[in-house]
């Protein structure tokens, strides 16, 4: 259905949302038409098969397929796929002749319909098969089918992998498609010879599904696929139905052990039956037919004294090279290849050396086959036996393409080649090069690495030893010239640093050399090396600068800590003994953090108000250093001033929150507890801003006071604060504290609160100094945060 076209008024922009909706509808309609076309193709093919077998008309064939689908409780698409799968060309029969007008049996030559699926196929399995039938119309290759089956069976049957095998004319197996296994394992099992003990072959021979559900027993009977085989504890191999000797088998491998349930077996049989037609339409890969290798070529390779082999590419269905066939090979190459043993001639290269596909040599073969160039590998070590003695030899591989085949040869490097290679590697890894000077003939010889280090063009040749200081920067020439002069005239060994300036900037180099003298003791030759130490020198300079920066920063931080500590002591004097406030005995403890060099922002206040009440405050400013102490002082004095001048506890918290939000010098956020004690009623009224709750010890029982509503200061513009109260009794003990007393990262703070409650219950002593005993119990090891505690006690009645 097409949308009406609405003209756009001049000067107005089209409705982009409406346009997007129209485009989406048109795309959906195109997808629907493609789906309909693909499905119709399957139905028409199935109708054609039915017409060929029964001689009926197209309408009759379509009606017959529909009746069979209804009888078996399948969709029409499922029935068409099953028809295409079961009616292989080999089973086709000649259509029977009928007199004109004889309607007869409309299913003549047609397999009888399956019984209804209700007793044997659950509804959910039937629905799953119906969905799979719709997906099959979009599958074009056996590899895509394997991935589709794994996606279909993965969740329902806990399938981990799917493999599809085809039996070739020589009885061997070839892997057509796979999913859920890596390419290396697939390459190892791509070609399976017709050995006994292969489960896939047994399933194909019997024509019945093979269920491997006991791994311990199955591993003694079959050669199981896997690396290791324990990866899949249960397996099922299901050959395609139809025909006397079906040649395609589908494998489902599961990581879990245990049997396949009757429902699982019915599901798998339905899946294989449904995919049979699709699998038979795929062209199985076949090896190209080539002319026999001439005897002269075989004789030539038999006589060659070097390791070599002749390879013919084997191409897959897509035209790409999947493997190589070894057409001829020398005896020396057989020793190097090793592999699975036996003569490699006539076998696939992956079969002889499965691990070769993961090496650069394999890619070199593919590149040579594509562009006709020559590939030469890097040297590699190979262990071989010579005269009964095992030794390491160095080889490199060379690949050429004379025609459509490849010739692969191994080049053995003699000892001098190996020494040169080792010397080159040493110079490259050590970023140095050797140099020699003949003092009699003034000749010089440098390695290529020396030219690279000095930034000199090799075409200009090496310089004489006496001219070498001229390459250094002016500041280093005098010292280097003196060392070279002492080496030439006195034979003194030289080991001197110097710098050169080139395209890469200033380079830090080192020259180490010694002289060789004649019989009279006169130096005649000089041998040495030049080394580039730029990276090391830069690292040393960076390390020195870092150490200097660390020391400077440490001194600054130590000075800051000393300043903050003095400032804190001036702003927060600690009483030397317990004090009495409003009839209460109050003991105070403040312990700075031991970890780090910053001073924190914990503080307290304990004062008696003009009306005889007592005010207790404990707070904690986020952060450390001068900023935290400044914010602490601001909050401490402001809070006391507000309460003294008549502000309520919640009102004071609200104003302090505003102060933090709008003050440029504020340090961010803070938590706080404000408590006011009225001695006449022994009533403790308190409010909090994101702080830990006070602890109450009464008659040996420890509880935490229920926290009223309140969030940390400086966190939001309009927080809500509430008050709570507690009537104290003689002998009660109340602790106000900062989180440094209970927090031990990374454990939850509830663990610390429980630990504090247990410690207070275990040390309920009323004597002076009992707070110190409690702190020793709670604070084990190094303190990472400041600790501030107010220990408030209500005297016992006498």
PDB file of N, CA and C in Angstrom, residues 305-349:
ATOM      1  N   UNK A 305      70.059 -32.700  -4.200  1.00  0.00           N
ATOM      2  CA  UNK A 305      70.782 -32.871  -2.925  1.00  0.00           C
ATOM      3  C   UNK A 305      70.348 -31.891  -1.835  1.00  0.00           C
ATOM      4  N   UNK A 306      69.270 -31.127  -2.082  1.00  0.00           N
ATOM      5  CA  UNK A 306      68.830 -30.110  -1.118  1.00  0.00           C
ATOM      6  C   UNK A 306      67.397 -30.410  -0.695  1.00  0.00           C
ATOM      7  N   UNK A 307      66.976 -29.923   0.455  1.00  0.00           N
ATOM      8  CA  UNK A 307      65.570 -30.091   0.863  1.00  0.00           C
ATOM      9  C   UNK A 307      64.662 -29.254  -0.045  1.00  0.00           C
ATOM     10  N   UNK A 308      63.700 -29.892  -0.707  1.00  0.00           N
ATOM     11  CA  UNK A 308      62.790 -29.192  -1.606  1.00  0.00           C
ATOM     12  C   UNK A 308      61.526 -30.007  -1.773  1.00  0.00           C
ATOM     13  N   UNK A 309      60.445 -29.341  -2.163  1.00  0.00           N
ATOM     14  CA  UNK A 309      59.206 -30.046  -2.485  1.00  0.00           C
ATOM     15  C   UNK A 309      58.404 -29.220  -3.482  1.00  0.00           C
ATOM     16  N   UNK A 310      57.536 -29.920  -4.227  1.00  0.00           N
ATOM     17  CA  UNK A 310      56.680 -29.316  -5.236  1.00  0.00           C
ATOM     18  C   UNK A 310      55.243 -29.377  -4.738  1.00  0.00           C
ATOM     19  N   UNK A 311      54.571 -28.206  -4.710  1.00  0.00           N
ATOM     20  CA  UNK A 311      53.217 -28.103  -4.168  1.00  0.00           C
ATOM     21  C   UNK A 311      52.249 -27.656  -5.254  1.00  0.00           C
ATOM     22  N   UNK A 312      51.052 -28.275  -5.248  1.00  0.00           N
ATOM     23  CA  UNK A 312      49.951 -27.857  -6.117  1.00  0.00           C
ATOM     24  C   UNK A 312      48.827 -27.305  -5.252  1.00  0.00           C
ATOM     25  N   UNK A 313      48.338 -26.106  -5.552  1.00  0.00           N
ATOM     26  CA  UNK A 313      47.278 -25.533  -4.709  1.00  0.00           C
ATOM     27  C   UNK A 313      45.961 -26.288  -4.869  1.00  0.00           C
ATOM     28  N   UNK A 314      45.247 -26.448  -3.773  1.00  0.00           N
ATOM     29  CA  UNK A 314      43.912 -27.047  -3.748  1.00  0.00           C
ATOM     30  C   UNK A 314      42.939 -25.956  -3.366  1.00  0.00           C
ATOM     31  N   UNK A 315      41.992 -25.694  -4.237  1.00  0.00           N
ATOM     32  CA  UNK A 315      41.071 -24.578  -4.036  1.00  0.00           C
ATOM     33  C   UNK A 315      39.722 -25.070  -3.542  1.00  0.00           C
ATOM     34  N   UNK A 316      39.065 -24.237  -2.692  1.00  0.00           N
ATOM     35  CA  UNK A 316      37.766 -24.560  -2.150  1.00  0.00           C
ATOM     36  C   UNK A 316      36.647 -24.059  -3.031  1.00  0.00           C
ATOM     37  N   UNK A 317      35.392 -24.179  -2.538  1.00  0.00           N
ATOM     38  CA  UNK A 317      34.230 -23.751  -3.329  1.00  0.00           C
ATOM     39  C   UNK A 317      34.289 -22.277  -3.686  1.00  0.00           C
ATOM     40  N   UNK A 318      34.858 -21.443  -2.818  1.00  0.00           N
ATOM     41  CA  UNK A 318      34.904 -20.011  -3.096  1.00  0.00           C
ATOM     42  C   UNK A 318      36.033 -19.626  -4.045  1.00  0.00           C
ATOM     43  N   UNK A 319      36.873 -20.561  -4.409  1.00  0.00           N
ATOM     44  CA  UNK A 319      37.982 -20.275  -5.290  1.00  0.00           C
ATOM     45  C   UNK A 319      39.283 -19.982  -4.584  1.00  0.00           C
ATOM     46  N   UNK A 320      39.252 -19.824  -3.268  1.00  0.00           N
ATOM     47  CA  UNK A 320      40.464 -19.551  -2.513  1.00  0.00           C
ATOM     48  C   UNK A 320      41.261 -20.813  -2.250  1.00  0.00           C
ATOM     49  N   UNK A 321      42.559 -20.642  -2.019  1.00  0.00           N
ATOM     50  CA  UNK A 321      43.427 -21.784  -1.735  1.00  0.00           C
ATOM     51  C   UNK A 321      43.238 -22.229  -0.297  1.00  0.00           C
ATOM     52  N   UNK A 322      42.766 -23.486  -0.150  1.00  0.00           N
ATOM     53  CA  UNK A 322      42.543 -24.026   1.184  1.00  0.00           C
ATOM     54  C   UNK A 322      43.717 -24.879   1.652  1.00  0.00           C
ATOM     55  N   UNK A 323      44.435 -25.492   0.722  1.00  0.00           N
ATOM     56  CA  UNK A 323      45.534 -26.379   1.099  1.00  0.00           C
ATOM     57  C   UNK A 323      46.439 -26.559  -0.121  1.00  0.00           C
ATOM     58  N   UNK A 324      47.522 -27.329   0.083  1.00  0.00           N
ATOM     59  CA  UNK A 324      48.435 -27.662  -1.001  1.00  0.00           C
ATOM     60  C   UNK A 324      48.647 -29.180  -1.006  1.00  0.00           C
ATOM     61  N   UNK A 325      48.762 -29.748  -2.198  1.00  0.00           N
ATOM     62  CA  UNK A 325      49.099 -31.167  -2.314  1.00  0.00           C
ATOM     63  C   UNK A 325      50.591 -31.291  -2.582  1.00  0.00           C
ATOM     64  N   UNK A 326      51.251 -32.176  -1.836  1.00  0.00           N
ATOM     65  CA  UNK A 326      52.679 -32.410  -2.012  1.00  0.00           C
ATOM     66  C   UNK A 326      52.846 -33.383  -3.175  1.00  0.00           C
ATOM     67  N   UNK A 327      53.282 -32.874  -4.349  1.00  0.00           N
ATOM     68  CA  UNK A 327      53.441 -33.720  -5.532  1.00  0.00           C
ATOM     69  C   UNK A 327      54.798 -34.408  -5.578  1.00  0.00           C
ATOM     70  N   UNK A 328      55.835 -33.749  -5.108  1.00  0.00           N
ATOM     71  CA  UNK A 328      57.173 -34.348  -5.103  1.00  0.00           C
ATOM     72  C   UNK A 328      57.946 -33.764  -3.939  1.00  0.00           C
ATOM     73  N   UNK A 329      58.851 -34.558  -3.373  1.00  0.00           N
ATOM     74  CA  UNK A 329      59.587 -34.112  -2.201  1.00  0.00           C
ATOM     75  C   UNK A 329      60.919 -34.846  -2.150  1.00  0.00           C
ATOM     76  N   UNK A 330      61.965 -34.167  -1.744  1.00  0.00           N
ATOM     77  CA  UNK A 330      63.273 -34.803  -1.587  1.00  0.00           C
ATOM     78  C   UNK A 330      63.380 -35.433  -0.210  1.00  0.00           C
ATOM     79  N   UNK A 331      64.354 -36.341  -0.084  1.00  0.00           N
ATOM     80  CA  UNK A 331      64.527 -37.044   1.192  1.00  0.00           C
ATOM     81  C   UNK A 331      64.922 -36.078   2.306  1.00  0.00           C
ATOM     82  N   UNK A 332      65.739 -35.045   1.969  1.00  0.00           N
ATOM     83  CA  UNK A 332      66.141 -34.094   2.994  1.00  0.00           C
ATOM     84  C   UNK A 332      64.937 -33.304   3.518  1.00  0.00           C
ATOM     85  N   UNK A 333      64.007 -32.973   2.620  1.00  0.00           N
ATOM     86  CA  UNK A 333      62.823 -32.230   3.052  1.00  0.00           C
ATOM     87  C   UNK A 333      61.942 -33.075   3.953  1.00  0.00           C
ATOM     88  N   UNK A 334      61.901 -34.391   3.720  1.00  0.00           N
ATOM     89  CA  UNK A 334      61.109 -35.278   4.583  1.00  0.00           C
ATOM     90  C   UNK A 334      61.611 -35.194   6.018  1.00  0.00           C
ATOM     91  N   UNK A 335      62.940 -35.146   6.195  1.00  0.00           N
ATOM     92  CA  UNK A 335      63.494 -35.049   7.546  1.00  0.00           C
ATOM     93  C   UNK A 335      63.117 -33.723   8.206  1.00  0.00           C
ATOM     94  N   UNK A 336      63.118 -32.638   7.426  1.00  0.00           N
ATOM     95  CA  UNK A 336      62.798 -31.334   8.005  1.00  0.00           C
ATOM     96  C   UNK A 336      61.311 -31.218   8.324  1.00  0.00           C
ATOM     97  N   UNK A 337      60.470 -31.758   7.422  1.00  0.00           N
ATOM     98  CA  UNK A 337      59.023 -31.651   7.638  1.00  0.00           C
ATOM     99  C   UNK A 337      58.578 -32.412   8.878  1.00  0.00           C
ATOM    100  N   UNK A 338      59.156 -33.587   9.098  1.00  0.00           N
ATOM    101  CA  UNK A 338      58.717 -34.368  10.259  1.00  0.00           C
ATOM    102  C   UNK A 338      57.260 -34.730  10.089  1.00  0.00           C
ATOM    103  N   UNK A 339      56.376 -34.032  10.828  1.00  0.00           N
ATOM    104  CA  UNK A 339      54.933 -34.215  10.675  1.00  0.00           C
ATOM    105  C   UNK A 339      54.455 -35.545  11.199  1.00  0.00           C
ATOM    106  N   UNK A 340      53.468 -36.134  10.492  1.00  0.00           N
ATOM    107  CA  UNK A 340      52.810 -37.341  10.982  1.00  0.00           C
ATOM    108  C   UNK A 340      53.535 -38.615  10.584  1.00  0.00           C
ATOM    109  N   UNK A 341      54.677 -38.518   9.885  1.00  0.00           N
ATOM    110  CA  UNK A 341      55.426 -39.690   9.484  1.00  0.00           C
ATOM    111  C   UNK A 341      54.994 -40.193   8.126  1.00  0.00           C
ATOM    112  N   UNK A 342      55.842 -41.056   7.532  1.00  0.00           N
ATOM    113  CA  UNK A 342      55.526 -41.601   6.221  1.00  0.00           C
ATOM    114  C   UNK A 342      55.934 -40.656   5.114  1.00  0.00           C
ATOM    115  N   UNK A 343      55.718 -41.128   3.871  1.00  0.00           N
ATOM    116  CA  UNK A 343      56.076 -40.339   2.687  1.00  0.00           C
ATOM    117  C   UNK A 343      55.030 -39.250   2.477  1.00  0.00           C
ATOM    118  N   UNK A 344      55.433 -37.949   2.444  1.00  0.00           N
ATOM    119  CA  UNK A 344      54.444 -36.884   2.270  1.00  0.00           C
ATOM    120  C   UNK A 344      53.892 -36.790   0.858  1.00  0.00           C
ATOM    121  N   UNK A 345      54.538 -37.411  -0.141  1.00  0.00           N
ATOM    122  CA  UNK A 345      54.114 -37.260  -1.529  1.00  0.00           C
ATOM    123  C   UNK A 345      52.681 -37.743  -1.703  1.00  0.00           C
ATOM    124  N   UNK A 346      51.879 -36.922  -2.379  1.00  0.00           N
ATOM    125  CA  UNK A 346      50.484 -37.246  -2.631  1.00  0.00           C
ATOM    126  C   UNK A 346      49.543 -36.850  -1.522  1.00  0.00           C
ATOM    127  N   UNK A 347      50.046 -36.365  -0.395  1.00  0.00           N
ATOM    128  CA  UNK A 347      49.198 -35.993   0.735  1.00  0.00           C
ATOM    129  C   UNK A 347      49.040 -34.472   0.788  1.00  0.00           C
ATOM    130  N   UNK A 348      48.046 -34.045   1.565  1.00  0.00           N
ATOM    131  CA  UNK A 348      47.847 -32.613   1.761  1.00  0.00           C
ATOM    132  C   UNK A 348      48.885 -32.073   2.750  1.00  0.00           C
ATOM    133  N   UNK A 349      49.293 -30.816   2.526  1.00  0.00           N
ATOM    134  CA  UNK A 349      50.321 -30.226   3.379  1.00  0.00           C
ATOM    135  C   UNK A 349      49.803 -30.032   4.801  1.00  0.00           C
TER     136      UNK A 349
END
